[in-house]
Amino acid sequence: MTTDVPGTATEPVHPSDRIDTSVPHPARRYNYWLGGKDNFQADRESGDALAERFPTIRISALENRRFLQRAVGHLARSAGIRQFLDIGTGIPTADNTHEVAQAIDPTARVVYVDNDPIVLAHARALLTSSAQGATAYIDADLRDPDRILGHPDLRRTLDLSQPVALMLVAVLHFVPDGDDPYGVVTRLLDALPSGSYLAASHATYDYLPPQLAEEARGAARGGGPHGVINLRGLDEFSRFFDGLEMVEPGIRSVAEWRAEGEPQPRPSVVEVSMYGGVARKP
């Protein structure tokens, strides 16, 4: 499989057969920006090339990670959510979804989904659940929601009759318009009961210089090369939350969303160029 985001219907016999270290993968590139060691030359070259165009992209990656942790903390602590479906997991770092949730309630249950076999190998080795809770790891692509929802490991781990937090953090911008990202999110949310939540973040062109913003729009319209980031504006990102009840403070820069307890001063919205939001399914 050579897709950019978290299997397809035509997978090799073993996931490890899909590892191609000569081609950059978003999860490994993101790991490089976060200062991790689980990346290869192609990932570093791709990461450096993007950093030349967007010099604050490492700040954006770090702030996005902090947004995930705060969103999970809010959902577990204030909304009482005990089930999480985290698609586009990425290579494990500190304070992953289940670690944040299970620190609040050890019975929390988390299903991680990614399409990079290296991510899944790390996840299975490192993301160990509490004894009272559970974690599972699914090799699947965000663009195949029926595979995710019908996977036996998901069905064994999550009770879809009870609320679930769907975590789509820094993954939707790898889905071009031609792959119907809005339809994918709708299909996933339709399978979850009332009281479930969507937590999502997305890179944006809203704060870019006009020339770079137009290039980004062109890449999104054309699908772009492997691993392209399909930037979207506020109106486009807001569409993912249609029909849902936004949690305060609504859609904000990931650097600002419930960030009162983060180190000050905060990075600017221009430096981060990424929106985040959390909303409840009525």
mmCIF file with all atom_site columns, C-alpha atoms in Angstrom, residues 149-232:
data_model
loop_
_atom_site.group_PDB
_atom_site.id
_atom_site.type_symbol
_atom_site.label_atom_id
_atom_site.label_alt_id
_atom_site.label_comp_id
_atom_site.label_asym_id
_atom_site.label_entity_id
_atom_site.label_seq_id
_atom_site.pdbx_PDB_ins_code
_atom_site.Cartn_x
_atom_site.Cartn_y
_atom_site.Cartn_z
_atom_site.occupancy
_atom_site.B_iso_or_equiv
_atom_site.pdbx_formal_charge
_atom_site.auth_seq_id
_atom_site.auth_comp_id
_atom_site.auth_asym_id
_atom_site.auth_atom_id
_atom_site.pdbx_PDB_model_num
ATOM 1  C CA . LEU A 1 149 ? -15.559 0.415  11.648 1.00 0.00 ? 149 LEU A CA 1
ATOM 2  C CA . GLY A 1 150 ? -15.942 -3.251 10.769 1.00 0.00 ? 150 GLY A CA 1
ATOM 3  C CA . HIS A 1 151 ? -12.551 -4.350 12.043 1.00 0.00 ? 151 HIS A CA 1
ATOM 4  C CA . PRO A 1 152 ? -12.868 -7.087 14.682 1.00 0.00 ? 152 PRO A CA 1
ATOM 5  C CA . ASP A 1 153 ? -10.262 -5.443 16.923 1.00 0.00 ? 153 ASP A CA 1
ATOM 6  C CA . LEU A 1 154 ? -12.340 -2.267 17.032 1.00 0.00 ? 154 LEU A CA 1
ATOM 7  C CA . ARG A 1 155 ? -15.496 -4.222 17.775 1.00 0.00 ? 155 ARG A CA 1
ATOM 8  C CA . ARG A 1 156 ? -13.745 -6.106 20.585 1.00 0.00 ? 156 ARG A CA 1
ATOM 9  C CA . THR A 1 157 ? -12.360 -2.930 22.142 1.00 0.00 ? 157 THR A CA 1
ATOM 10 C CA . LEU A 1 158 ? -15.045 -0.272 21.731 1.00 0.00 ? 158 LEU A CA 1
ATOM 11 C CA . ASP A 1 159 ? -18.771 -0.422 22.431 1.00 0.00 ? 159 ASP A CA 1
ATOM 12 C CA . LEU A 1 160 ? -20.301 1.623  19.625 1.00 0.00 ? 160 LEU A CA 1
ATOM 13 C CA . SER A 1 161 ? -23.561 1.901  21.523 1.00 0.00 ? 161 SER A CA 1
ATOM 14 C CA . GLN A 1 162 ? -21.737 4.175  23.986 1.00 0.00 ? 162 GLN A CA 1
ATOM 15 C CA . PRO A 1 163 ? -20.123 7.566  23.242 1.00 0.00 ? 163 PRO A CA 1
ATOM 16 C CA . VAL A 1 164 ? -16.762 7.580  21.474 1.00 0.00 ? 164 VAL A CA 1
ATOM 17 C CA . ALA A 1 165 ? -14.330 10.420 20.842 1.00 0.00 ? 165 ALA A CA 1
ATOM 18 C CA . LEU A 1 166 ? -13.220 10.356 17.209 1.00 0.00 ? 166 LEU A CA 1
ATOM 19 C CA . MET A 1 167 ? -9.714  11.855 17.110 1.00 0.00 ? 167 MET A CA 1
ATOM 20 C CA . LEU A 1 168 ? -8.668  13.158 13.677 1.00 0.00 ? 168 LEU A CA 1
ATOM 21 C CA . VAL A 1 169 ? -5.651  15.196 14.701 1.00 0.00 ? 169 VAL A CA 1
ATOM 22 C CA . ALA A 1 170 ? -3.324  16.416 11.921 1.00 0.00 ? 170 ALA A CA 1
ATOM 23 C CA . VAL A 1 171 ? -4.560  13.772 9.490  1.00 0.00 ? 171 VAL A CA 1
ATOM 24 C CA . LEU A 1 172 ? -7.410  15.305 7.459  1.00 0.00 ? 172 LEU A CA 1
ATOM 25 C CA . HIS A 1 173 ? -5.023  17.564 5.569  1.00 0.00 ? 173 HIS A CA 1
ATOM 26 C CA . PHE A 1 174 ? -3.517  14.437 3.971  1.00 0.00 ? 174 PHE A CA 1
ATOM 27 C CA . VAL A 1 175 ? -6.860  13.634 2.333  1.00 0.00 ? 175 VAL A CA 1
ATOM 28 C CA . PRO A 1 176 ? -7.338  15.559 -0.946 1.00 0.00 ? 176 PRO A CA 1
ATOM 29 C CA . ASP A 1 177 ? -10.743 16.826 -1.953 1.00 0.00 ? 177 ASP A CA 1
ATOM 30 C CA . GLY A 1 178 ? -10.981 14.104 -4.584 1.00 0.00 ? 178 GLY A CA 1
ATOM 31 C CA . ASP A 1 179 ? -11.070 11.474 -1.833 1.00 0.00 ? 179 ASP A CA 1
ATOM 32 C CA . ASP A 1 180 ? -14.121 13.097 -0.213 1.00 0.00 ? 180 ASP A CA 1
ATOM 33 C CA . PRO A 1 181 ? -12.766 13.914 3.252  1.00 0.00 ? 181 PRO A CA 1
ATOM 34 C CA . TYR A 1 182 ? -16.151 15.280 4.376  1.00 0.00 ? 182 TYR A CA 1
ATOM 35 C CA . GLY A 1 183 ? -17.906 12.072 3.373  1.00 0.00 ? 183 GLY A CA 1
ATOM 36 C CA . VAL A 1 184 ? -15.306 10.037 5.243  1.00 0.00 ? 184 VAL A CA 1
ATOM 37 C CA . VAL A 1 185 ? -15.853 12.012 8.450  1.00 0.00 ? 185 VAL A CA 1
ATOM 38 C CA . THR A 1 186 ? -19.624 11.790 8.065  1.00 0.00 ? 186 THR A CA 1
ATOM 39 C CA . ARG A 1 187 ? -19.442 8.007  7.633  1.00 0.00 ? 187 ARG A CA 1
ATOM 40 C CA . LEU A 1 188 ? -17.372 7.653  10.795 1.00 0.00 ? 188 LEU A CA 1
ATOM 41 C CA . LEU A 1 189 ? -19.613 9.946  12.843 1.00 0.00 ? 189 LEU A CA 1
ATOM 42 C CA . ASP A 1 190 ? -22.783 8.250  11.573 1.00 0.00 ? 190 ASP A CA 1
ATOM 43 C CA . ALA A 1 191 ? -21.542 5.020  13.178 1.00 0.00 ? 191 ALA A CA 1
ATOM 44 C CA . LEU A 1 192 ? -21.164 6.673  16.594 1.00 0.00 ? 192 LEU A CA 1
ATOM 45 C CA . PRO A 1 193 ? -24.025 7.346  19.017 1.00 0.00 ? 193 PRO A CA 1
ATOM 46 C CA . SER A 1 194 ? -25.333 10.622 20.350 1.00 0.00 ? 194 SER A CA 1
ATOM 47 C CA . GLY A 1 195 ? -22.958 12.078 22.918 1.00 0.00 ? 195 GLY A CA 1
ATOM 48 C CA . SER A 1 196 ? -19.875 11.159 20.883 1.00 0.00 ? 196 SER A CA 1
ATOM 49 C CA . TYR A 1 197 ? -17.300 13.801 19.986 1.00 0.00 ? 197 TYR A CA 1
ATOM 50 C CA . LEU A 1 198 ? -15.094 14.827 17.090 1.00 0.00 ? 198 LEU A CA 1
ATOM 51 C CA . ALA A 1 199 ? -11.704 16.338 17.909 1.00 0.00 ? 199 ALA A CA 1
ATOM 52 C CA . ALA A 1 200 ? -9.806  17.491 14.832 1.00 0.00 ? 200 ALA A CA 1
ATOM 53 C CA . SER A 1 201 ? -6.973  19.740 13.765 1.00 0.00 ? 201 SER A CA 1
ATOM 54 C CA . HIS A 1 202 ? -5.992  20.865 10.288 1.00 0.00 ? 202 HIS A CA 1
ATOM 55 C CA . ALA A 1 203 ? -3.233  22.906 8.669  1.00 0.00 ? 203 ALA A CA 1
ATOM 56 C CA . THR A 1 204 ? -4.443  26.100 7.016  1.00 0.00 ? 204 THR A CA 1
ATOM 57 C CA . TYR A 1 205 ? -3.329  28.581 4.371  1.00 0.00 ? 205 TYR A CA 1
ATOM 58 C CA . ASP A 1 206 ? -5.237  31.442 6.021  1.00 0.00 ? 206 ASP A CA 1
ATOM 59 C CA . TYR A 1 207 ? -2.094  32.984 7.505  1.00 0.00 ? 207 TYR A CA 1
ATOM 60 C CA . LEU A 1 208 ? 0.256   32.407 4.590  1.00 0.00 ? 208 LEU A CA 1
ATOM 61 C CA . PRO A 1 209 ? 1.522   35.071 2.162  1.00 0.00 ? 209 PRO A CA 1
ATOM 62 C CA . PRO A 1 210 ? -0.805  35.245 -0.864 1.00 0.00 ? 210 PRO A CA 1
ATOM 63 C CA . GLN A 1 211 ? 1.568   33.454 -3.256 1.00 0.00 ? 211 GLN A CA 1
ATOM 64 C CA . LEU A 1 212 ? 2.158   30.540 -0.902 1.00 0.00 ? 212 LEU A CA 1
ATOM 65 C CA . ALA A 1 213 ? -1.559  30.358 -0.125 1.00 0.00 ? 213 ALA A CA 1
ATOM 66 C CA . GLU A 1 214 ? -2.416  30.075 -3.820 1.00 0.00 ? 214 GLU A CA 1
ATOM 67 C CA . GLU A 1 215 ? 0.215   27.352 -4.300 1.00 0.00 ? 215 GLU A CA 1
ATOM 68 C CA . ALA A 1 216 ? -1.331  25.473 -1.393 1.00 0.00 ? 216 ALA A CA 1
ATOM 69 C CA . ARG A 1 217 ? -4.802  25.746 -2.908 1.00 0.00 ? 217 ARG A CA 1
ATOM 70 C CA . GLY A 1 218 ? -3.461  24.437 -6.201 1.00 0.00 ? 218 GLY A CA 1
ATOM 71 C CA . ALA A 1 219 ? -1.847  21.447 -4.501 1.00 0.00 ? 219 ALA A CA 1
ATOM 72 C CA . ALA A 1 220 ? -5.101  20.645 -2.728 1.00 0.00 ? 220 ALA A CA 1
ATOM 73 C CA . ARG A 1 221 ? -7.101  20.875 -5.962 1.00 0.00 ? 221 ARG A CA 1
ATOM 74 C CA . GLY A 1 222 ? -4.652  18.710 -7.865 1.00 0.00 ? 222 GLY A CA 1
ATOM 75 C CA . GLY A 1 223 ? -4.106  16.041 -5.247 1.00 0.00 ? 223 GLY A CA 1
ATOM 76 C CA . GLY A 1 224 ? -0.361  16.722 -5.294 1.00 0.00 ? 224 GLY A CA 1
ATOM 77 C CA . PRO A 1 225 ? 2.512   14.272 -4.847 1.00 0.00 ? 225 PRO A CA 1
ATOM 78 C CA . HIS A 1 226 ? 2.844   11.598 -2.173 1.00 0.00 ? 226 HIS A CA 1
ATOM 79 C CA . GLY A 1 227 ? 2.504   13.090 1.300  1.00 0.00 ? 227 GLY A CA 1
ATOM 80 C CA . VAL A 1 228 ? 1.295   16.532 0.196  1.00 0.00 ? 228 VAL A CA 1
ATOM 81 C CA . ILE A 1 229 ? -0.392  18.615 2.877  1.00 0.00 ? 229 ILE A CA 1
ATOM 82 C CA . ASN A 1 230 ? -3.742  19.828 1.563  1.00 0.00 ? 230 ASN A CA 1
ATOM 83 C CA . LEU A 1 231 ? -4.157  23.113 3.406  1.00 0.00 ? 231 LEU A CA 1
ATOM 84 C CA . ARG A 1 232 ? -7.714  24.379 3.902  1.00 0.00 ? 232 ARG A CA 1
#
